[in-house]
Short mmCIF file of C-alpha atoms in Angstrom, two decimals:
data_model
loop_
_atom_site.label_atom_id
_atom_site.label_comp_id
_atom_site.label_asym_id
_atom_site.label_seq_id
_atom_site.Cartn_x
_atom_site.Cartn_y
_atom_site.Cartn_z
CA MET Q 10 -10.70 -22.33 -34.04
CA ALA Q 11 -8.24 -24.58 -32.28
CA LYS Q 12 -8.50 -25.09 -28.56
CA PRO Q 13 -5.14 -24.62 -26.76
CA ASN Q 14 -3.58 -27.20 -24.42
CA GLU Q 15 -2.64 -24.60 -21.85
CA GLN Q 16 -5.42 -23.64 -19.44
CA GLU Q 17 -4.28 -19.98 -19.12
CA PRO Q 18 -2.21 -18.54 -22.05
CA SER Q 19 0.29 -15.98 -20.90
CA VAL Q 20 1.69 -12.95 -22.68
CA VAL Q 21 5.05 -13.70 -20.97
CA SER Q 22 5.65 -16.49 -23.42
CA ARG Q 23 6.14 -13.91 -26.22
CA GLN Q 24 9.58 -12.66 -26.96
CA VAL Q 25 10.40 -9.73 -24.62
CA GLY Q 26 13.41 -7.66 -25.45
CA THR Q 27 14.82 -4.48 -24.05
CA THR Q 28 12.67 -2.33 -26.23
CA GLN Q 29 10.03 -0.05 -24.84
CA ALA Q 30 7.36 -2.34 -26.28
CA GLY Q 31 8.97 -5.36 -24.66
CA GLU Q 32 9.13 -3.51 -21.32
CA VAL Q 33 5.44 -2.67 -21.56
CA LEU Q 34 4.57 -6.30 -22.17
CA LEU Q 35 6.60 -7.29 -19.14
CA ARG Q 36 4.92 -4.75 -16.87
CA TRP Q 37 1.51 -5.90 -17.97
CA SER Q 38 2.25 -9.62 -18.41
CA TRP Q 39 -0.85 -10.60 -16.49
CA THR Q 40 -3.26 -9.12 -19.07
CA GLU Q 41 -5.05 -11.32 -21.57
CA HIS Q 42 -2.88 -11.27 -24.72
CA ALA Q 43 -5.96 -12.17 -26.85
CA VAL Q 44 -7.15 -8.61 -26.07
CA TRP Q 45 -4.18 -6.44 -25.01
CA THR Q 46 -1.61 -6.03 -27.73
CA GLU Q 47 1.73 -4.12 -27.38
CA ARG Q 48 0.09 -1.22 -29.12
CA MET Q 49 -2.93 -1.12 -26.82
CA LEU Q 50 -0.74 -1.42 -23.70
CA THR Q 51 1.47 1.44 -24.90
CA ALA Q 52 -1.66 3.56 -25.41
CA LEU Q 53 -2.85 2.55 -21.90
CA GLU Q 54 0.36 3.76 -20.36
CA ARG Q 55 0.62 7.00 -22.35
CA GLY Q 56 -3.06 7.78 -22.00
CA VAL Q 57 -5.73 7.93 -24.64
CA LYS Q 58 -7.69 10.94 -25.81
CA GLY Q 59 -10.03 12.17 -23.16
CA ASN Q 60 -8.78 9.32 -20.93
CA CYS Q 61 -11.75 7.33 -22.15
CA TRP Q 62 -11.83 4.13 -24.26
CA PHE Q 63 -14.08 3.74 -27.37
CA SER Q 64 -14.74 0.73 -29.66
CA LEU Q 65 -14.14 -2.15 -27.25
CA ILE Q 66 -17.08 -4.45 -28.11
CA ASP Q 67 -15.06 -6.16 -30.86
CA LYS Q 68 -12.42 -7.09 -28.23
CA VAL Q 69 -15.17 -8.59 -26.07
CA HIS Q 70 -16.70 -10.86 -28.70
CA SER Q 71 -13.36 -11.90 -30.18
CA GLU Q 72 -13.48 -15.73 -30.31
CA LYS Q 73 -9.94 -15.86 -28.92
CA ASN Q 74 -10.99 -13.74 -25.97
CA LEU Q 75 -14.10 -15.84 -25.35
CA LEU Q 76 -11.98 -19.01 -25.54
CA ALA Q 77 -9.51 -17.60 -22.99
CA ALA Q 78 -12.44 -16.65 -20.67
CA MET Q 79 -14.05 -20.08 -21.09
CA THR Q 80 -10.74 -21.82 -20.26
CA LYS Q 81 -10.63 -20.00 -16.92
CA VAL Q 82 -14.23 -20.69 -16.16
CA CYS Q 83 -13.73 -24.37 -16.78
CA ALA Q 84 -10.62 -24.42 -14.68
CA ASN Q 85 -12.51 -22.75 -11.81
CA GLY Q 86 -15.39 -25.25 -11.99
CA GLY Q 87 -18.43 -24.32 -9.95
CA ALA Q 88 -22.11 -25.17 -9.88
CA PRO Q 89 -24.43 -24.82 -12.85
CA GLY Q 90 -26.81 -21.86 -13.05
CA VAL Q 91 -30.54 -21.72 -13.73
CA ASP Q 92 -30.20 -23.51 -17.09
CA ARG Q 93 -28.59 -26.49 -15.29
CA VAL Q 94 -25.79 -26.64 -17.88
CA THR Q 95 -22.51 -27.80 -16.13
CA VAL Q 96 -19.05 -26.61 -16.91
CA GLU Q 97 -18.35 -30.05 -18.38
CA GLN Q 98 -21.38 -29.92 -20.65
CA PHE Q 99 -20.46 -26.41 -21.87
CA ASP Q 100 -16.91 -27.52 -22.47
CA HIS Q 101 -17.95 -30.62 -24.36
CA GLU Q 102 -19.58 -28.42 -27.08
CA TRP Q 103 -17.25 -25.48 -26.59
CA ASN Q 104 -16.74 -24.59 -30.28
CA THR Q 105 -20.54 -24.33 -30.99
CA ASN Q 106 -21.16 -22.46 -27.71
CA LEU Q 107 -18.47 -19.91 -28.31
CA GLU Q 108 -19.53 -19.31 -31.91
CA ARG Q 109 -23.04 -18.68 -30.74
CA LEU Q 110 -21.94 -16.28 -28.05
CA ALA Q 111 -19.71 -14.40 -30.46
CA GLU Q 112 -22.52 -14.04 -32.92
CA GLN Q 113 -24.98 -12.88 -30.23
CA LEU Q 114 -22.56 -10.35 -28.88
CA ARG Q 115 -21.67 -9.16 -32.37
CA THR Q 116 -25.37 -8.61 -33.32
CA GLY Q 117 -26.41 -7.26 -29.97
CA THR Q 118 -28.87 -10.16 -29.35
CA TYR Q 119 -27.07 -11.58 -26.31
CA ARG Q 120 -29.11 -11.46 -23.11
CA PRO Q 121 -27.84 -12.75 -19.74
CA GLN Q 122 -29.95 -15.35 -17.98
CA ALA Q 123 -31.14 -15.01 -14.40
CA VAL Q 124 -28.70 -15.49 -11.56
CA LEU Q 125 -29.27 -18.48 -9.27
CA ARG Q 126 -29.15 -17.37 -5.70
CA ALA Q 127 -28.01 -19.62 -2.89
CA GLN Q 128 -27.36 -18.98 0.81
CA ILE Q 129 -24.01 -20.23 2.01
CA PRO Q 130 -22.75 -20.26 5.61
CA LYS Q 131 -20.36 -17.59 6.82
CA PRO Q 132 -17.06 -19.08 8.09
CA GLY Q 133 -17.23 -19.76 11.87
CA SER Q 134 -20.74 -18.43 12.10
CA ARG Q 135 -24.37 -19.56 11.88
CA GLU Q 136 -25.11 -16.60 9.61
CA THR Q 137 -25.34 -16.98 5.82
CA ARG Q 138 -24.45 -14.74 2.95
CA PRO Q 139 -26.04 -14.75 -0.54
CA LEU Q 140 -24.08 -16.18 -3.42
CA GLY Q 141 -25.07 -15.47 -6.98
CA ILE Q 142 -24.45 -18.15 -9.57
CA PRO Q 143 -24.67 -17.03 -13.20
CA THR Q 144 -24.97 -19.68 -15.95
CA VAL Q 145 -21.73 -20.94 -17.41
CA ARG Q 146 -22.32 -19.02 -20.70
CA ASP Q 147 -22.79 -15.81 -18.67
CA ARG Q 148 -19.63 -16.47 -16.67
CA VAL Q 149 -17.76 -16.83 -19.94
CA VAL Q 150 -19.05 -13.50 -21.29
CA GLN Q 151 -18.38 -11.73 -17.99
CA GLY Q 152 -14.85 -13.10 -18.06
CA ALA Q 153 -14.35 -11.81 -21.61
CA VAL Q 154 -15.62 -8.37 -20.47
CA ARG Q 155 -13.30 -8.41 -17.49
CA HIS Q 156 -10.32 -9.14 -19.76
CA VAL Q 157 -11.10 -5.96 -21.56
CA LEU Q 158 -11.85 -3.62 -18.72
CA GLU Q 159 -9.51 -4.76 -15.94
CA PRO Q 160 -6.23 -3.15 -17.23
CA ILE Q 161 -8.05 0.14 -17.90
CA PHE Q 162 -9.19 0.43 -14.26
CA GLU Q 163 -6.18 -1.28 -12.72
CA LYS Q 164 -4.19 1.71 -13.87
CA GLU Q 165 -6.40 3.86 -11.72
CA PHE Q 166 -6.54 1.82 -8.55
CA ALA Q 167 -4.76 2.95 -5.34
CA GLU Q 168 -1.70 1.24 -3.98
CA HIS Q 169 -3.41 0.27 -0.74
CA SER Q 170 -6.19 -1.72 -2.42
CA TYR Q 171 -5.33 -5.43 -2.44
CA GLY Q 172 -8.50 -7.49 -3.09
CA PHE Q 173 -9.25 -9.12 -6.39
CA ARG Q 174 -6.30 -7.56 -8.14
CA PRO Q 175 -3.52 -9.18 -10.22
CA ARG Q 176 -0.36 -10.02 -8.29
CA ARG Q 177 -1.85 -8.94 -4.98
CA GLY Q 178 -3.61 -10.83 -2.24
CA CYS Q 179 -4.47 -11.22 1.43
CA LYS Q 180 -0.93 -11.70 2.56
CA ASP Q 181 0.23 -8.46 0.95
CA ALA Q 182 -2.54 -6.60 2.83
CA LEU Q 183 -1.62 -8.35 6.14
CA ARG Q 184 2.04 -7.51 5.76
CA ARG Q 185 1.11 -3.89 5.25
CA VAL Q 186 -1.03 -3.77 8.36
CA ASN Q 187 1.72 -5.43 10.40
CA HIS Q 188 4.30 -2.96 9.11
CA LEU Q 189 2.09 0.04 9.96
CA ILE Q 190 1.45 -1.16 13.54
CA LYS Q 191 5.19 -1.53 14.07
CA GLN Q 192 5.63 2.08 12.77
CA GLY Q 193 3.28 3.29 15.53
CA TYR Q 194 -0.07 3.44 13.70
CA VAL Q 195 -1.88 1.80 16.57
CA TYR Q 196 -5.29 3.59 16.45
CA VAL Q 197 -7.39 1.69 13.99
CA MET Q 198 -10.65 2.64 12.35
CA ASP Q 199 -12.07 -0.87 11.72
CA ALA Q 200 -14.80 -0.47 9.04
CA ASP Q 201 -17.64 -2.79 8.09
CA LEU Q 202 -19.78 -2.01 5.02
CA LYS Q 203 -23.15 -3.54 5.56
CA SER Q 204 -24.17 -5.95 2.71
CA TYR Q 205 -21.80 -4.05 0.35
CA PHE Q 206 -22.11 -6.24 -2.72
CA ASP Q 207 -25.89 -6.25 -2.45
CA THR Q 208 -26.22 -2.49 -2.03
CA ILE Q 209 -23.89 -0.95 -4.64
CA PRO Q 210 -26.23 1.57 -6.45
CA HIS Q 211 -26.33 0.77 -10.15
CA GLY Q 212 -26.60 4.43 -11.35
CA PRO Q 213 -23.52 5.80 -9.56
CA LEU Q 214 -21.57 2.60 -10.31
CA MET Q 215 -22.25 2.90 -14.07
CA ASP Q 216 -21.30 6.60 -13.86
CA ARG Q 217 -17.82 5.48 -12.53
CA VAL Q 218 -17.52 3.03 -15.39
CA ARG Q 219 -18.41 5.66 -17.94
CA GLU Q 220 -15.55 7.87 -16.70
CA ARG Q 221 -13.14 5.44 -18.66
CA ILE Q 222 -15.47 3.47 -20.95
CA ALA Q 223 -17.31 5.21 -23.86
CA ASP Q 224 -18.43 2.19 -25.88
CA GLY Q 225 -22.19 2.18 -25.50
CA ARG Q 226 -22.58 -1.52 -26.33
CA VAL Q 227 -20.10 -2.55 -23.59
CA LEU Q 228 -21.80 -0.21 -21.18
CA THR Q 229 -25.19 -1.78 -22.03
CA LEU Q 230 -23.71 -5.22 -21.58
CA ILE Q 231 -22.38 -4.42 -18.12
CA GLU Q 232 -25.77 -2.88 -17.11
CA SER Q 233 -27.63 -6.00 -18.37
CA PHE Q 234 -25.53 -8.10 -15.93
CA LEU Q 235 -26.37 -5.80 -13.09
CA LYS Q 236 -30.09 -5.90 -13.89
CA ALA Q 237 -30.28 -9.62 -14.67
CA GLY Q 238 -33.04 -11.39 -12.78
CA VAL Q 239 -32.35 -13.19 -9.53
CA MET Q 240 -33.93 -16.57 -8.91
CA GLU Q 241 -34.15 -17.99 -5.37
CA GLY Q 242 -36.34 -21.07 -4.98
CA GLN Q 243 -39.43 -20.47 -7.03
CA LYS Q 244 -39.20 -16.61 -6.87
CA GLU Q 245 -37.54 -14.37 -9.39
CA TRP Q 246 -37.03 -10.60 -9.16
CA THR Q 247 -35.05 -7.82 -10.77
CA PRO Q 248 -32.48 -6.30 -8.47
CA GLU Q 249 -32.46 -2.54 -8.08
CA ALA Q 250 -28.97 -2.44 -6.58
CA GLY Q 251 -25.90 -4.69 -6.08
CA ALA Q 252 -23.43 -6.83 -7.95
CA PRO Q 253 -23.99 -10.54 -7.05
CA GLN Q 254 -21.13 -12.20 -5.18
CA GLY Q 255 -20.07 -15.13 -7.26
CA ALA Q 256 -20.27 -13.32 -10.62
CA VAL Q 257 -17.01 -13.03 -12.52
CA LEU Q 258 -17.40 -9.27 -13.10
CA SER Q 259 -18.51 -8.29 -9.60
CA PRO Q 260 -15.06 -8.09 -7.90
CA LEU Q 261 -13.84 -5.62 -10.54
CA LEU Q 262 -17.05 -3.53 -10.33
CA SER Q 263 -16.78 -3.52 -6.50
CA ASN Q 264 -13.27 -2.15 -6.66
CA ILE Q 265 -14.25 0.46 -9.21
CA TYR Q 266 -16.98 1.78 -6.94
CA LEU Q 267 -14.77 2.11 -3.89
CA ASN Q 268 -11.79 3.55 -5.82
CA PRO Q 269 -12.71 7.22 -5.08
CA LEU Q 270 -12.82 6.44 -1.32
CA ASP Q 271 -9.27 4.89 -1.72
CA HIS Q 272 -7.97 8.05 -3.28
CA LEU Q 273 -9.78 10.34 -0.86
CA MET Q 274 -8.09 8.61 2.10
CA ALA Q 275 -4.70 8.88 0.44
CA VAL Q 276 -5.16 12.57 -0.30
CA GLN Q 277 -6.19 13.16 3.32
CA GLY Q 278 -3.01 11.41 4.48
CA PHE Q 279 -4.58 8.36 6.00
CA GLU Q 280 -2.99 4.92 5.95
CA MET Q 281 -5.73 2.73 4.62
CA VAL Q 282 -5.52 -1.01 3.83
CA ARG Q 283 -8.43 -2.44 1.83
CA TYR Q 284 -9.27 -5.87 0.62
CA ALA Q 285 -12.56 -5.75 -1.29
CA ASP Q 286 -15.19 -4.40 1.20
CA ASP Q 287 -13.06 -5.14 4.22
CA PHE Q 288 -10.80 -2.29 5.21
CA VAL Q 289 -9.01 -0.62 8.09
CA ILE Q 290 -7.47 2.83 8.49
CA LEU Q 291 -4.44 3.00 10.78
CA CYS Q 292 -3.54 6.24 12.54
CA LYS Q 293 -0.94 7.42 15.16
CA THR Q 294 -3.50 9.28 17.27
CA ALA Q 295 -7.05 8.67 18.37
CA GLU Q 296 -7.98 12.10 16.99
CA ASP Q 297 -6.83 11.13 13.53
CA ALA Q 298 -8.76 7.90 13.63
CA GLN Q 299 -11.90 9.83 14.64
CA ARG Q 300 -11.32 12.23 11.80
CA ALA Q 301 -10.94 9.24 9.41
CA LEU Q 302 -14.25 7.76 10.64
CA GLU Q 303 -16.06 11.02 10.00
CA GLN Q 304 -14.61 11.18 6.45
CA VAL Q 305 -15.67 7.65 5.74
CA GLN Q 306 -19.14 8.14 7.21
CA GLN Q 307 -19.62 11.20 4.95
CA TRP Q 308 -18.35 9.49 1.85
CA THR Q 309 -20.36 6.28 2.29
CA ALA Q 310 -23.57 8.19 2.97
CA GLN Q 311 -23.10 10.16 -0.27
CA ALA Q 312 -22.29 6.96 -2.14
CA GLY Q 313 -25.49 5.19 -0.95
CA LEU Q 314 -23.62 2.70 1.24
CA THR Q 315 -24.08 1.87 4.91
CA LEU Q 316 -21.42 1.38 7.61
CA HIS Q 317 -22.46 -1.32 10.10
CA PRO Q 318 -23.45 0.64 13.30
CA THR Q 319 -21.88 -1.76 15.75
CA LYS Q 320 -19.07 -3.38 13.70
CA THR Q 321 -17.55 -0.14 12.63
CA ARG Q 322 -15.39 1.26 15.46
CA ILE Q 323 -12.17 2.78 16.59
CA VAL Q 324 -9.79 0.54 18.57
CA ASP Q 325 -6.42 0.74 20.15
CA ALA Q 326 -4.41 -2.11 18.60
CA ARG Q 327 -2.18 -2.28 21.65
CA THR Q 328 -4.99 -3.21 24.02
CA GLU Q 329 -8.30 -4.13 22.36
CA GLY Q 330 -6.98 -5.43 19.05
CA PHE Q 331 -9.01 -5.93 15.86
CA ASP Q 332 -9.76 -8.62 13.29
CA PHE Q 333 -8.71 -8.33 9.62
CA LEU Q 334 -8.63 -11.01 6.91
CA GLY Q 335 -8.89 -13.91 9.33
CA TYR Q 336 -6.28 -12.71 11.79
CA HIS Q 337 -6.61 -10.99 15.12
CA PHE Q 338 -4.01 -8.22 15.66
CA GLN Q 339 -3.13 -7.15 19.17
CA GLY Q 340 0.01 -5.33 20.19
CA ARG Q 341 2.69 -6.52 17.91
CA ALA Q 342 1.29 -10.08 17.78
CA ARG Q 343 -1.31 -11.75 15.60
CA TRP Q 344 -3.07 -15.00 15.59
CA PRO Q 345 -6.15 -16.52 14.00
CA ARG Q 346 -9.38 -14.80 14.94
CA GLU Q 347 -12.00 -16.84 16.74
CA LYS Q 348 -14.11 -17.42 13.65
CA SER Q 349 -11.15 -18.68 11.68
CA LEU Q 350 -10.22 -21.10 14.47
CA ASN Q 351 -13.82 -22.34 14.69
CA LYS Q 352 -14.08 -22.95 10.99
CA PHE Q 353 -10.76 -24.85 11.02
CA LYS Q 354 -11.82 -27.01 13.99
CA ASP Q 355 -15.20 -27.73 12.38
CA THR Q 356 -13.36 -29.02 9.33
CA ILE Q 357 -11.07 -31.27 11.51
CA ARG Q 358 -14.03 -32.55 13.54
CA GLU Q 359 -15.77 -33.67 10.42
CA LYS Q 360 -12.69 -35.63 9.36
CA THR Q 361 -12.04 -37.15 12.85
CA LYS Q 362 -15.40 -38.49 14.03
CA ARG Q 363 -15.04 -41.41 16.37
CA THR Q 364 -17.18 -43.43 14.02
CA ASN Q 365 -14.69 -42.90 11.14
CA GLY Q 366 -14.05 -46.36 9.80
CA GLN Q 367 -11.00 -45.53 7.75
CA SER Q 368 -7.53 -46.62 8.61
CA LEU Q 369 -5.41 -44.12 10.50
CA THR Q 370 -3.20 -43.75 7.44
CA MET Q 371 -6.23 -42.75 5.31
CA ILE Q 372 -7.51 -40.30 8.01
CA VAL Q 373 -4.05 -38.67 8.21
CA ALA Q 374 -4.02 -38.47 4.40
CA SER Q 375 -7.40 -36.66 4.55
CA LEU Q 376 -6.21 -34.27 7.29
CA ASN Q 377 -2.82 -33.23 5.87
CA PRO Q 378 -4.05 -31.03 2.91
CA THR Q 379 -6.29 -29.14 5.31
CA LEU Q 380 -3.46 -28.72 7.81
CA ARG Q 381 -0.97 -27.58 5.20
CA GLY Q 382 -3.34 -25.09 3.61
CA TRP Q 383 -4.32 -23.64 7.00
CA PHE Q 384 -0.74 -23.35 8.15
CA ALA Q 385 0.34 -21.66 4.88
CA TYR Q 386 -2.07 -18.80 5.69
CA PHE Q 387 -1.69 -18.58 9.46
CA LYS Q 388 2.02 -19.45 9.83
CA HIS Q 389 2.78 -15.97 11.22
CA SER Q 390 0.85 -16.70 14.41
CA GLY Q 391 2.51 -17.27 17.78
CA LYS Q 392 3.87 -20.78 18.37
CA SER Q 393 1.37 -21.52 21.15
CA VAL Q 394 -1.37 -21.52 18.62
CA PHE Q 395 0.16 -24.43 16.71
CA ARG Q 396 1.28 -26.31 19.85
CA ASP Q 397 -2.34 -26.26 21.17
CA LEU Q 398 -3.84 -27.26 17.90
CA ASP Q 399 -1.34 -30.14 17.41
CA GLY Q 400 -2.33 -31.49 20.82
CA TRP Q 401 -6.06 -31.13 20.10
CA ILE Q 402 -5.70 -32.91 16.80
CA ARG Q 403 -3.84 -35.86 18.33
CA MET Q 404 -6.47 -36.01 21.06
CA ARG Q 405 -9.14 -36.53 18.45
CA LEU Q 406 -7.15 -39.21 16.72
CA ARG Q 407 -6.60 -40.98 20.12
CA SER Q 408 -10.31 -40.90 20.69
CA ILE Q 409 -10.82 -42.79 17.40
CA LEU Q 410 -8.21 -45.35 18.41
CA ARG Q 411 -9.74 -45.72 21.91
CA LYS Q 412 -13.12 -46.54 20.48
CA ARG Q 413 -11.59 -49.17 18.30
CA ILE Q 414 -10.28 -51.08 21.24
CA GLY Q 415 -13.56 -50.73 23.17
CA LEU Q 416 -12.77 -47.78 25.43
CA LYS Q 417 -15.07 -44.83 26.00
CA GLY Q 418 -14.56 -41.19 27.00
CA ARG Q 419 -11.75 -38.78 26.29
CA PRO Q 420 -8.07 -39.85 26.06
CA GLY Q 421 -5.91 -39.65 29.24
CA ARG Q 422 -2.17 -39.99 30.04
CA LYS Q 423 -2.24 -43.79 29.42
CA ASP Q 424 -3.42 -43.16 25.85
CA SER Q 425 -0.53 -40.73 25.31
CA ASP Q 426 1.83 -43.50 26.38
CA ARG Q 427 -0.04 -46.04 24.24
CA TRP Q 428 -0.01 -43.78 21.15
CA PRO Q 429 2.76 -41.17 21.66
CA ASN Q 430 3.34 -38.26 19.40
CA THR Q 431 5.92 -40.14 17.43
CA TYR Q 432 3.24 -42.71 16.59
CA PHE Q 433 1.32 -40.11 14.63
CA ALA Q 434 4.49 -38.68 13.11
CA LYS Q 435 5.33 -42.20 11.76
CA HIS Q 436 1.92 -42.23 10.04
CA GLY Q 437 2.88 -38.93 8.37
CA LEU Q 438 0.58 -36.58 10.35
CA PHE Q 439 1.52 -32.91 9.37
CA ASN Q 440 2.84 -31.16 12.50
CA LEU Q 441 2.00 -27.45 12.72
CA THR Q 442 4.59 -26.79 15.44
CA THR Q 443 7.38 -28.32 13.42
CA ALA Q 444 6.25 -26.57 10.26
CA ARG Q 445 6.41 -23.20 12.08
CA ALA Q 446 9.90 -23.89 13.45
CA LEU Q 447 11.13 -24.66 9.99
CA ALA Q 448 9.49 -21.62 8.57
CA CYS Q 449 11.13 -19.53 11.20
CA GLN Q 450 14.53 -20.96 10.42
CA SER Q 451 14.08 -20.38 6.74
CA SER Q 452 13.13 -16.68 7.28
CA CYS Q 453 16.15 -16.13 9.57
CA ARG Q 454 18.46 -17.38 6.85
#
């Protein structure tokens, strides 16, 4: 089996004409072509018998599918799992590794290894959240399973679900929220599912999967990932619920489990916007928002999930405002929420310590990717946000320069004269205010 040069082969590269088959390929161009042929995609759109798919295991253990999954795993990088095998080590012997996985999946002898659990800090907070790190081999197999399952369930997902879906993302969800507020949907049911990924009940989740998948070996494979041991420190246990954050298959499974809630809200006429386990329901009256809350409370209780008692609330977007996907919405304006600002400032502080011995040019080169990336996401904030941050960043740079000439304390007016804004511009410092002005001019055109 030859390894391709491209990291992510695309079905778009195939010849697409005006035929129905070609149109099907174009509509589903994001699918993995090692699995989803024209014939299968046509069957997907027309519907299969009983709306349930049989005989999928051969698609999972296809060496071409495993190779495509491994290519993505290697591109994403990440830490090794409990076996300490790195992405680079697995890739070095990729042919042998994939042949072994294909044989194990074909004969039913494949068993996932334990998931390594690590606690990582939540952005802008002292709290942590658990991250599950499967071994590289298990990430590859989960990727192959996802290639097979995702189009089947993607067809079923609601329009207002944006998280972990092809050709959708945070910005699409944010645009939808902004649009609804402008349309007068100002009463917001702001929901918070407590430890969602850790509490998804395995039985009901598998029942949802069985609604569309009838291949027993694929079902057994999925269940084996859910029940794989968890190792944290020297302790190992078998989880009774949950899909570990960090596992390749977990985002898809999390969307499958919440899909009935999505459709319930749509049938009830509520404007819901969901990104993974983070969702809001926007209403035109407080009464509708209360009714939405009651419906969600009832559904989550039946589904074995828990709404956070204090973080789940109804707010008036015109006065109180609410946080969603890193932004704070209030009235018709939005700006970075406090946690997002704190995380950003912590990153800048780390790069601009007074003891930093690098040249100003090197420090600026280190800052710019962070500034550009942060601006790309938060560029729809008010201009005062960027003006204030630009001033704060220059203040930290002036503090470094003051120390280098033997001065202590915070910069003052004399330092602004000594190192004016143009001084930092000449060194190439990315300016948030200027970037926003240029973005606004571009959008006006």
